[in-house]
Short mmCIF file of C-alpha atoms in Angstrom, two decimals:
data_model
loop_
_atom_site.label_atom_id
_atom_site.label_comp_id
_atom_site.label_asym_id
_atom_site.label_seq_id
_atom_site.Cartn_x
_atom_site.Cartn_y
_atom_site.Cartn_z
CA MET A 984 -29.60 26.28 -9.72
CA LYS A 985 -32.74 27.77 -8.08
CA LYS A 986 -35.52 25.74 -10.46
CA LEU A 987 -37.18 23.42 -9.06
CA VAL A 988 -36.10 20.38 -11.67
CA ASN A 989 -33.42 20.51 -13.33
CA TRP A 990 -31.86 18.78 -15.86
CA GLN A 991 -28.79 20.42 -16.14
CA SER A 992 -27.63 19.02 -13.11
CA PHE A 993 -27.42 15.51 -14.65
CA SER A 994 -26.01 15.55 -18.29
CA ASP A 995 -23.33 18.36 -16.02
CA GLY A 996 -21.58 15.62 -14.18
CA LEU A 997 -21.57 12.97 -17.81
CA TRP A 998 -19.53 15.80 -19.79
CA LYS A 999 -19.34 19.20 -18.54
CA GLU A 1000 -18.63 19.64 -15.03
CA ASN A 1001 -17.12 15.25 -15.66
CA PRO A 1002 -15.69 14.56 -12.18
CA VAL A 1003 -12.20 12.45 -13.25
CA LEU A 1004 -12.49 14.31 -16.91
CA THR A 1005 -12.50 17.74 -16.13
CA LEU A 1006 -13.02 18.16 -11.85
CA MET A 1007 -9.67 15.37 -11.62
CA LEU A 1008 -11.48 14.18 -8.97
CA GLY A 1009 -11.17 10.18 -7.43
CA LEU A 1010 -8.10 8.94 -9.41
CA CYS A 1011 -7.45 6.99 -6.65
CA PRO A 1012 -9.60 4.13 -7.49
CA LEU A 1013 -10.20 5.51 -10.62
CA LEU A 1014 -6.36 4.29 -11.33
CA ALA A 1015 -6.08 1.32 -9.53
CA ILE A 1016 -9.50 -0.53 -10.51
CA SER A 1017 -9.34 0.16 -13.84
CA SER A 1018 -7.03 -2.82 -14.87
CA SER A 1019 -9.97 -5.02 -15.19
CA VAL A 1020 -13.33 -4.19 -16.49
CA THR A 1021 -15.57 -6.50 -14.34
CA ASP A 1022 -13.42 -4.73 -11.64
CA SER A 1023 -14.60 -1.63 -12.80
CA LEU A 1024 -17.98 -2.02 -13.87
CA GLY A 1025 -19.13 -3.05 -9.83
CA MET A 1026 -17.01 -0.42 -8.64
CA GLY A 1027 -18.98 2.75 -10.74
CA VAL A 1028 -21.79 0.73 -9.61
CA ALA A 1029 -21.35 1.17 -6.19
CA PHE A 1030 -20.01 4.03 -6.24
CA THR A 1031 -23.42 5.26 -8.04
CA PHE A 1032 -25.06 4.43 -4.87
CA VAL A 1033 -23.45 5.26 -2.18
CA LEU A 1034 -23.26 8.85 -3.95
CA PHE A 1035 -26.99 8.63 -4.87
CA GLY A 1036 -28.04 7.41 -0.64
CA SER A 1037 -25.54 10.30 0.38
CA ASN A 1038 -27.05 13.20 -1.45
CA LEU A 1039 -30.75 11.95 -1.56
CA ILE A 1040 -30.05 12.10 2.99
CA ILE A 1041 -27.89 15.15 2.40
CA SER A 1042 -30.49 18.00 0.66
CA ALA A 1043 -33.66 15.77 2.47
CA ILE A 1044 -31.98 16.76 6.28
CA ARG A 1045 -29.86 19.88 4.70
CA ARG A 1046 -32.24 22.78 6.13
CA TRP A 1047 -31.60 21.33 10.56
CA VAL A 1048 -27.95 20.82 9.78
CA PRO A 1049 -26.09 23.75 11.09
CA SER A 1050 -22.76 24.38 9.18
CA GLN A 1051 -20.39 23.74 11.81
CA VAL A 1052 -21.26 20.30 11.72
CA ARG A 1053 -22.34 19.53 8.82
CA ILE A 1054 -18.95 17.60 8.03
CA PRO A 1055 -18.75 15.00 10.65
CA VAL A 1056 -22.41 14.60 9.48
CA PHE A 1057 -21.59 13.85 6.01
CA ILE A 1058 -19.26 11.39 6.71
CA VAL A 1059 -21.54 10.30 8.55
CA VAL A 1060 -24.31 9.58 6.33
CA ILE A 1061 -21.34 8.58 3.40
CA ALA A 1062 -20.00 6.17 6.09
CA THR A 1063 -23.18 4.39 6.72
CA PHE A 1064 -23.99 3.96 2.30
CA VAL A 1065 -20.60 2.85 2.07
CA THR A 1066 -21.03 -0.41 4.37
CA ILE A 1067 -24.70 -1.30 3.48
CA THR A 1068 -22.56 -1.73 0.33
CA ASP A 1069 -20.30 -3.56 1.72
CA TYR A 1070 -22.09 -6.13 3.68
CA THR A 1071 -24.25 -6.42 0.42
CA LEU A 1072 -20.92 -7.00 -1.45
CA ALA A 1073 -20.45 -9.70 0.82
CA ALA A 1074 -23.06 -11.71 1.15
CA PHE A 1075 -23.70 -11.39 -2.52
CA LEU A 1076 -20.88 -10.91 -4.11
CA PRO A 1077 -17.98 -12.31 -2.17
CA GLU A 1078 -15.50 -12.05 -5.42
CA LEU A 1079 -16.40 -8.85 -6.67
CA LYS A 1080 -15.81 -7.77 -2.93
CA ARG A 1081 -12.30 -9.42 -2.70
CA ASN A 1082 -11.42 -8.12 -5.90
CA LEU A 1083 -12.41 -3.74 -5.03
CA GLY A 1084 -10.56 -4.43 -1.73
CA VAL A 1085 -9.58 -1.60 1.03
CA PHE A 1086 -10.57 1.19 -2.31
CA LEU A 1087 -14.54 -0.26 -1.26
CA PRO A 1088 -14.41 1.69 1.95
CA LEU A 1089 -12.37 4.30 0.82
CA ILE A 1090 -15.35 5.25 -1.47
CA VAL A 1091 -15.73 7.10 2.04
CA VAL A 1092 -13.37 9.58 2.00
CA ASN A 1093 -13.96 10.07 -2.02
CA CYS A 1094 -13.29 13.80 -2.55
CA ILE A 1095 -16.47 12.98 -5.61
CA VAL A 1096 -19.01 11.58 -2.39
CA LEU A 1097 -17.61 14.31 -0.37
CA GLY A 1098 -17.40 17.63 -3.24
CA ARG A 1099 -21.01 16.71 -3.93
CA ALA A 1100 -22.21 16.35 -0.53
CA GLU A 1101 -20.99 19.67 0.01
CA ALA A 1102 -20.74 21.73 -3.41
CA PHE A 1103 -24.66 20.34 -4.51
CA ALA A 1104 -27.18 18.43 -2.14
CA ALA A 1105 -26.15 20.53 0.95
CA ARG A 1106 -27.80 23.61 -1.42
CA ASN A 1107 -29.64 21.79 -3.79
CA ASN A 1108 -33.61 20.16 -3.75
CA VAL A 1109 -33.89 15.97 -3.44
CA PHE A 1110 -34.66 15.31 -7.07
CA ASN A 1111 -31.60 18.03 -7.87
CA SER A 1112 -29.78 16.48 -5.91
CA LEU A 1113 -30.23 12.84 -6.59
CA LEU A 1114 -29.82 13.64 -10.22
CA ASP A 1115 -26.39 15.01 -9.57
CA ALA A 1116 -25.68 11.93 -8.18
CA LEU A 1117 -26.62 10.02 -11.13
CA GLY A 1118 -24.55 12.20 -13.73
CA MET A 1119 -21.69 11.86 -11.19
CA GLY A 1120 -21.89 8.76 -10.76
CA LEU A 1121 -22.63 7.67 -13.98
CA GLY A 1122 -19.94 9.71 -15.46
CA PHE A 1123 -17.56 8.18 -13.33
CA THR A 1124 -18.58 4.93 -14.26
CA LEU A 1125 -18.65 5.63 -18.06
CA VAL A 1126 -15.15 6.58 -17.51
CA ILE A 1127 -13.72 3.95 -15.61
CA VAL A 1128 -14.71 1.35 -17.44
CA LEU A 1129 -13.55 3.39 -21.18
CA MET A 1130 -10.12 3.05 -19.26
CA ALA A 1131 -10.76 -0.64 -18.21
CA ILE A 1132 -12.20 -1.50 -22.06
CA ILE A 1133 -8.71 -0.06 -22.68
CA ARG A 1134 -6.12 -1.20 -20.31
CA GLU A 1135 -6.81 -4.62 -20.64
CA GLY A 1136 -8.55 -4.74 -23.82
CA LEU A 1137 -4.34 -4.45 -24.52
CA GLY A 1138 -2.63 -5.24 -22.00
CA ASN A 1139 -4.19 -8.97 -21.51
CA GLY A 1140 -5.94 -9.41 -24.30
CA THR A 1141 -9.06 -9.41 -22.49
CA ILE A 1142 -12.27 -7.83 -21.75
CA GLY A 1143 -14.09 -9.24 -19.68
CA PRO A 1144 -14.78 -12.83 -20.52
CA LEU A 1145 -14.74 -12.12 -23.99
CA THR A 1146 -11.17 -12.91 -25.93
CA LEU A 1147 -10.27 -10.07 -28.41
CA PHE A 1148 -6.96 -11.03 -30.10
CA GLY A 1149 -6.64 -14.89 -30.12
CA LYS A 1150 -3.81 -17.25 -28.83
CA ASN A 1151 -0.72 -15.81 -29.71
CA TYR A 1152 -1.59 -11.84 -29.12
CA LYS A 1153 1.51 -11.23 -26.97
CA PRO A 1154 -0.17 -8.27 -24.37
CA PHE A 1155 1.40 -4.39 -24.77
CA LEU A 1156 1.94 -5.39 -20.12
CA ILE A 1157 2.93 -1.70 -19.86
CA MET A 1158 -1.13 -1.99 -19.91
CA ILE A 1159 -2.19 -3.24 -17.17
CA LEU A 1160 0.80 -2.18 -14.89
CA PRO A 1161 -0.16 1.01 -13.44
CA PRO A 1162 1.76 3.57 -14.99
CA GLY A 1163 0.00 2.47 -18.42
CA ALA A 1164 -3.65 4.10 -15.94
CA PHE A 1165 -1.64 7.35 -15.77
CA LEU A 1166 -1.10 7.22 -19.36
CA VAL A 1167 -5.28 5.76 -20.78
CA LEU A 1168 -5.69 8.93 -18.27
CA GLY A 1169 -3.71 11.78 -19.70
CA PHE A 1170 -4.76 10.64 -23.68
CA LEU A 1171 -7.65 10.51 -22.19
CA ILE A 1172 -8.03 14.29 -20.42
CA ALA A 1173 -6.32 15.57 -23.72
CA LEU A 1174 -9.62 14.02 -25.84
CA LYS A 1175 -12.11 15.72 -23.59
CA ASN A 1176 -10.36 18.58 -23.86
CA ASN A 1177 -9.70 19.58 -27.02
CA LEU A 1178 -13.13 18.17 -28.07
CA ALA A 1179 -14.68 20.29 -24.84
CA GLY A 1180 -12.27 23.27 -26.72
CA ARG A 1181 -13.20 23.19 -30.16
CA ARG A 1182 -17.50 23.22 -29.01
CA ASN A 1183 -16.90 26.37 -27.55
CA ARG A 1184 -14.95 28.45 -30.03
CA CYS A 1185 -17.43 27.95 -32.84
CA MET B 281 -27.68 32.19 20.52
CA LYS B 282 -24.42 31.53 20.07
CA THR B 283 -24.75 28.35 22.76
CA LYS B 284 -28.21 27.34 20.89
CA GLU B 285 -26.76 27.42 17.85
CA ARG B 286 -23.98 25.21 19.54
CA VAL B 287 -26.74 22.65 21.15
CA ALA B 288 -28.71 22.70 17.52
CA GLY B 289 -25.77 20.53 16.00
CA VAL B 290 -24.99 18.08 19.26
CA VAL B 291 -28.64 17.24 18.58
CA ILE B 292 -28.43 17.33 15.04
CA LEU B 293 -24.82 15.57 15.44
CA VAL B 294 -26.28 12.74 17.96
CA VAL B 295 -29.41 12.14 15.74
CA VAL B 296 -28.32 11.41 13.06
CA THR B 297 -24.85 9.48 14.20
CA LEU B 298 -27.61 7.28 15.91
CA THR B 299 -29.93 6.30 13.08
CA ALA B 300 -26.80 5.45 11.43
CA GLY B 301 -25.83 2.55 14.27
CA PHE B 302 -29.27 1.66 14.08
CA LEU B 303 -30.15 1.25 9.86
CA LEU B 304 -26.58 -0.46 9.86
CA SER B 305 -26.99 -2.84 12.72
CA GLN B 306 -30.73 -3.69 10.89
CA VAL B 307 -28.35 -4.19 8.04
CA TYR B 308 -25.26 -6.63 9.59
CA ALA B 309 -28.50 -8.61 11.15
CA VAL B 310 -29.49 -9.30 8.22
CA ALA B 311 -26.38 -9.59 6.68
CA SER B 312 -24.04 -11.77 8.82
CA PRO B 313 -25.64 -14.85 8.24
CA ARG B 314 -24.88 -14.75 3.74
CA ILE B 315 -21.92 -13.62 4.88
CA GLU B 316 -20.87 -16.53 6.78
CA GLU B 317 -22.42 -18.34 4.37
CA GLN B 318 -20.26 -17.40 1.84
CA LYS B 319 -17.21 -17.75 3.60
CA ARG B 320 -18.54 -21.50 4.20
CA LYS B 321 -19.60 -22.27 0.42
CA GLU B 322 -15.80 -21.02 -1.10
CA LYS B 323 -14.25 -22.88 1.69
CA GLU B 324 -15.96 -26.17 1.04
CA ASN B 325 -15.38 -26.07 -2.77
CA LEU B 326 -12.51 -25.11 -2.74
CA CYS B 327 -11.79 -28.50 -0.37
CA GLN B 328 -13.80 -30.09 -3.36
CA GLU B 329 -11.60 -29.61 -5.95
CA ILE B 330 -8.33 -30.31 -4.20
CA PHE B 331 -10.19 -33.25 -2.29
CA PRO B 332 -13.08 -34.28 -4.73
CA GLU B 333 -14.59 -36.97 -2.66
CA GLY B 334 -14.38 -35.65 0.80
CA LYS B 335 -17.53 -35.52 3.24
CA LYS B 336 -16.29 -34.49 6.15
CA MET B 337 -13.76 -31.70 6.82
CA GLU B 338 -12.15 -31.05 10.62
CA ASP B 339 -10.05 -27.61 10.80
CA VAL B 340 -7.13 -27.59 13.47
CA GLN B 341 -4.39 -24.82 14.06
CA VAL B 342 -0.80 -26.76 13.80
CA GLY B 343 2.08 -24.55 14.58
CA GLN B 344 0.87 -20.99 13.59
CA LEU B 345 -0.92 -22.40 10.53
CA PRO B 346 -4.50 -23.53 9.99
CA VAL B 347 -5.48 -27.57 8.79
CA THR B 348 -8.00 -28.73 7.42
CA ILE B 349 -8.37 -32.52 7.64
CA VAL B 350 -10.30 -34.29 5.13
CA TYR B 351 -12.63 -37.14 5.60
CA ASP B 352 -14.68 -38.83 3.43
CA GLN B 353 -17.90 -40.41 3.42
CA ALA B 354 -16.66 -43.50 5.66
CA GLY B 355 -14.62 -41.56 8.53
CA VAL B 356 -11.26 -42.34 6.76
CA LYS B 357 -8.76 -39.09 6.98
CA LEU B 358 -8.01 -38.20 3.43
CA GLY B 359 -5.47 -35.58 3.72
CA GLN B 360 -5.11 -32.15 4.72
CA ILE B 361 -4.93 -28.81 3.24
CA VAL B 362 -2.70 -26.23 4.69
CA GLN B 363 -2.85 -22.52 4.09
CA ASN B 364 0.52 -20.76 3.93
CA ARG B 365 1.71 -17.63 2.61
CA VAL B 366 4.75 -16.68 1.87
CA THR B 367 7.02 -13.56 0.18
CA GLY B 368 7.20 -13.31 -3.09
CA TYR B 369 7.98 -10.52 -5.63
CA GLY B 370 5.74 -8.81 -5.17
CA GLY B 371 4.03 -8.64 -1.58
CA GLU B 372 2.29 -11.92 0.51
CA ILE B 373 1.56 -15.27 -1.77
CA PHE B 374 -1.30 -16.86 -0.43
CA LEU B 375 -0.64 -20.53 -1.04
CA LEU B 376 -3.77 -23.25 0.23
CA VAL B 377 -1.83 -26.31 -0.29
CA GLY B 378 -3.45 -30.17 -0.32
CA VAL B 379 -1.75 -32.65 1.16
CA ASP B 380 -2.47 -37.20 1.48
CA THR B 381 -1.76 -39.13 3.78
CA GLU B 382 1.55 -40.07 2.45
CA GLY B 383 2.61 -37.06 2.57
CA LYS B 384 2.67 -36.93 -1.65
CA ILE B 385 0.43 -32.84 -2.57
CA ARG B 386 -2.71 -33.75 -4.37
CA LYS B 387 -2.83 -29.69 -5.83
CA VAL B 388 -1.89 -26.38 -4.58
CA LYS B 389 -4.01 -23.52 -5.35
CA VAL B 390 -3.01 -19.99 -5.40
CA LEU B 391 -5.83 -17.55 -2.71
CA GLN B 392 -4.16 -14.49 -3.81
CA HIS B 393 -0.86 -13.12 -4.78
CA ASN B 394 0.16 -9.49 -6.49
CA GLU B 395 3.17 -10.63 -9.25
CA THR B 396 3.87 -8.93 -11.15
CA PRO B 397 1.19 -9.63 -14.47
CA GLY B 398 1.72 -11.58 -17.93
CA LEU B 399 5.42 -13.01 -16.38
CA GLY B 400 5.13 -13.96 -11.99
CA ALA B 401 1.71 -14.33 -12.28
CA ARG B 402 1.62 -17.34 -14.20
CA VAL B 403 2.20 -19.01 -11.09
CA ALA B 404 -1.04 -19.09 -10.40
CA GLN B 405 -3.12 -21.24 -13.77
CA GLY B 406 -2.91 -24.72 -13.80
CA SER B 407 -0.22 -25.65 -16.08
CA PHE B 408 2.82 -24.03 -13.11
CA LEU B 409 0.44 -25.60 -9.92
CA LYS B 410 -0.40 -29.14 -12.00
CA GLN B 411 3.99 -29.85 -11.74
CA PHE B 412 3.01 -30.01 -7.78
CA ASP B 413 0.46 -32.70 -8.01
CA GLN B 414 2.04 -35.99 -6.61
CA LEU B 415 5.44 -34.93 -5.66
CA THR B 416 7.62 -35.58 -1.75
CA LEU B 417 8.99 -33.30 -0.58
CA GLU B 418 12.47 -33.46 -1.45
CA GLN B 419 11.60 -33.01 -5.44
CA LEU B 420 9.68 -29.40 -5.02
CA TYR B 421 12.90 -27.38 -6.30
CA LEU B 422 12.94 -26.02 -8.99
CA LYS B 423 15.48 -27.96 -11.71
CA THR B 424 17.46 -25.24 -11.41
CA GLU B 425 18.29 -24.88 -7.76
CA ARG B 426 20.55 -27.40 -5.32
CA PRO B 427 19.50 -29.95 -4.49
CA GLU B 428 17.90 -30.09 -7.72
CA GLY B 429 13.55 -30.77 -7.67
CA LYS B 430 11.10 -31.24 -10.35
CA ILE B 431 9.53 -28.23 -11.16
CA ASP B 432 9.86 -25.79 -14.52
CA ALA B 433 10.33 -22.35 -13.21
CA ILE B 434 8.30 -20.15 -15.62
CA SER B 435 10.86 -18.33 -17.64
CA GLY B 436 11.27 -14.43 -16.37
CA ALA B 437 9.32 -15.16 -13.09
CA THR B 438 12.29 -17.34 -11.11
CA ILE B 439 11.84 -15.71 -8.28
CA SER B 440 7.79 -16.21 -8.43
CA SER B 441 8.00 -18.97 -8.88
CA ARG B 442 11.53 -20.37 -6.19
CA ALA B 443 9.03 -18.88 -3.74
CA ILE B 444 5.64 -21.05 -4.35
CA ALA B 445 7.82 -24.47 -4.29
CA GLU B 446 9.68 -22.97 -0.77
CA GLY B 447 5.75 -22.11 0.47
CA VAL B 448 4.49 -25.80 -0.65
CA ARG B 449 8.21 -26.98 0.89
CA LYS B 450 6.79 -25.26 4.87
CA ALA B 451 4.12 -26.20 4.34
CA LEU B 452 4.71 -29.75 4.46
CA ASN B 453 7.67 -29.37 6.29
CA LEU B 454 5.15 -27.89 8.74
CA LEU B 455 2.84 -31.58 8.53
CA ALA B 456 5.85 -33.93 8.02
CA PRO B 457 5.66 -35.26 11.84
CA THR B 458 1.77 -35.73 12.32
CA GLU B 459 2.24 -37.37 9.03
CA LYS B 460 4.54 -40.31 9.40
CA SER B 461 3.05 -40.26 12.88
CA GLY B 462 4.12 -43.76 14.58
CA SER B 463 8.25 -43.30 13.18
CA SER B 464 9.02 -40.30 14.47
CA GLU B 465 7.58 -40.27 16.68
CA LYS B 466 9.90 -42.97 17.80
CA ASP B 467 12.20 -40.21 16.91
CA LEU B 468 11.80 -37.90 19.54
#
């Protein structure tokens, strides 16, 4: 962790410390939004932007923030970036903003963002914090989009604008309903643990 | 030592919040005209879909509900669009009901709903909502209901279908006195 540039900060977020599959953080927006591929992609990008901005600022000012006030400072920084994202989406992509609904402002209290600020950005230099943000953001985005592809594909027969199985497909409804989110997430975590376990044994 | 740390904490917090506030006010100043523009455009598009020949719009408030009166190029009144909400199976359904000057339904649109995907959610589709076109107040019931109406409910989603019909009826009821202005004033 003392190295000036540590590429592992990027790759950890994708697999070994994937925020969703390993750290089990940020599950709330993951479960709620992953019923639609387009919304999931939007959520992933918005989330990555907020994490990138907050990690950047927090690691840059980390030497001047006394530990007693660090949490309020983190929250203010994160809330600022979330509000910027909120305004930007309202101005340019109002439909996406409507679909994300309450989960967009709720990024403020997203455990991944706050967790990375506390566990990583407050202790590492700016460059590594940015790598960490990109890795974690991409890790989250990949999982939410993968879940959405499975859920929307089976539950509605579509992926975004694409129709998968033709008109006569009878959708596997539970996948797009809330229980489907838990089922798919469970299978993905099991798969990840299985793959990771196998590699460790070798 | 202790007081010094405490002061440093207060100072940094003040600096951070002030900077954040300043930054957000700048972003808001840039974004807010665009946000207004988007909202206006969105509404205009919906009105255009209901009254394609509409050119001028006027927002009024009838009772509790926002109503938009639509005029054509020459300034002749084409009809009104009522925004209404009604409780469906999974929560509130937001409706847009276009009514022409004779009190007939021009078009019904569902703005937002929370009905069960694959079942109740089908009420938001064109094939269901198309049935409402040209109906009058007394026809706005399901075929299985009494009084008997002209609307085929979506199978497995009677509650959602009935909710839409009810919401449209309420919107029409609200307008009824102003639509038949001549006769209703005499009645009063």
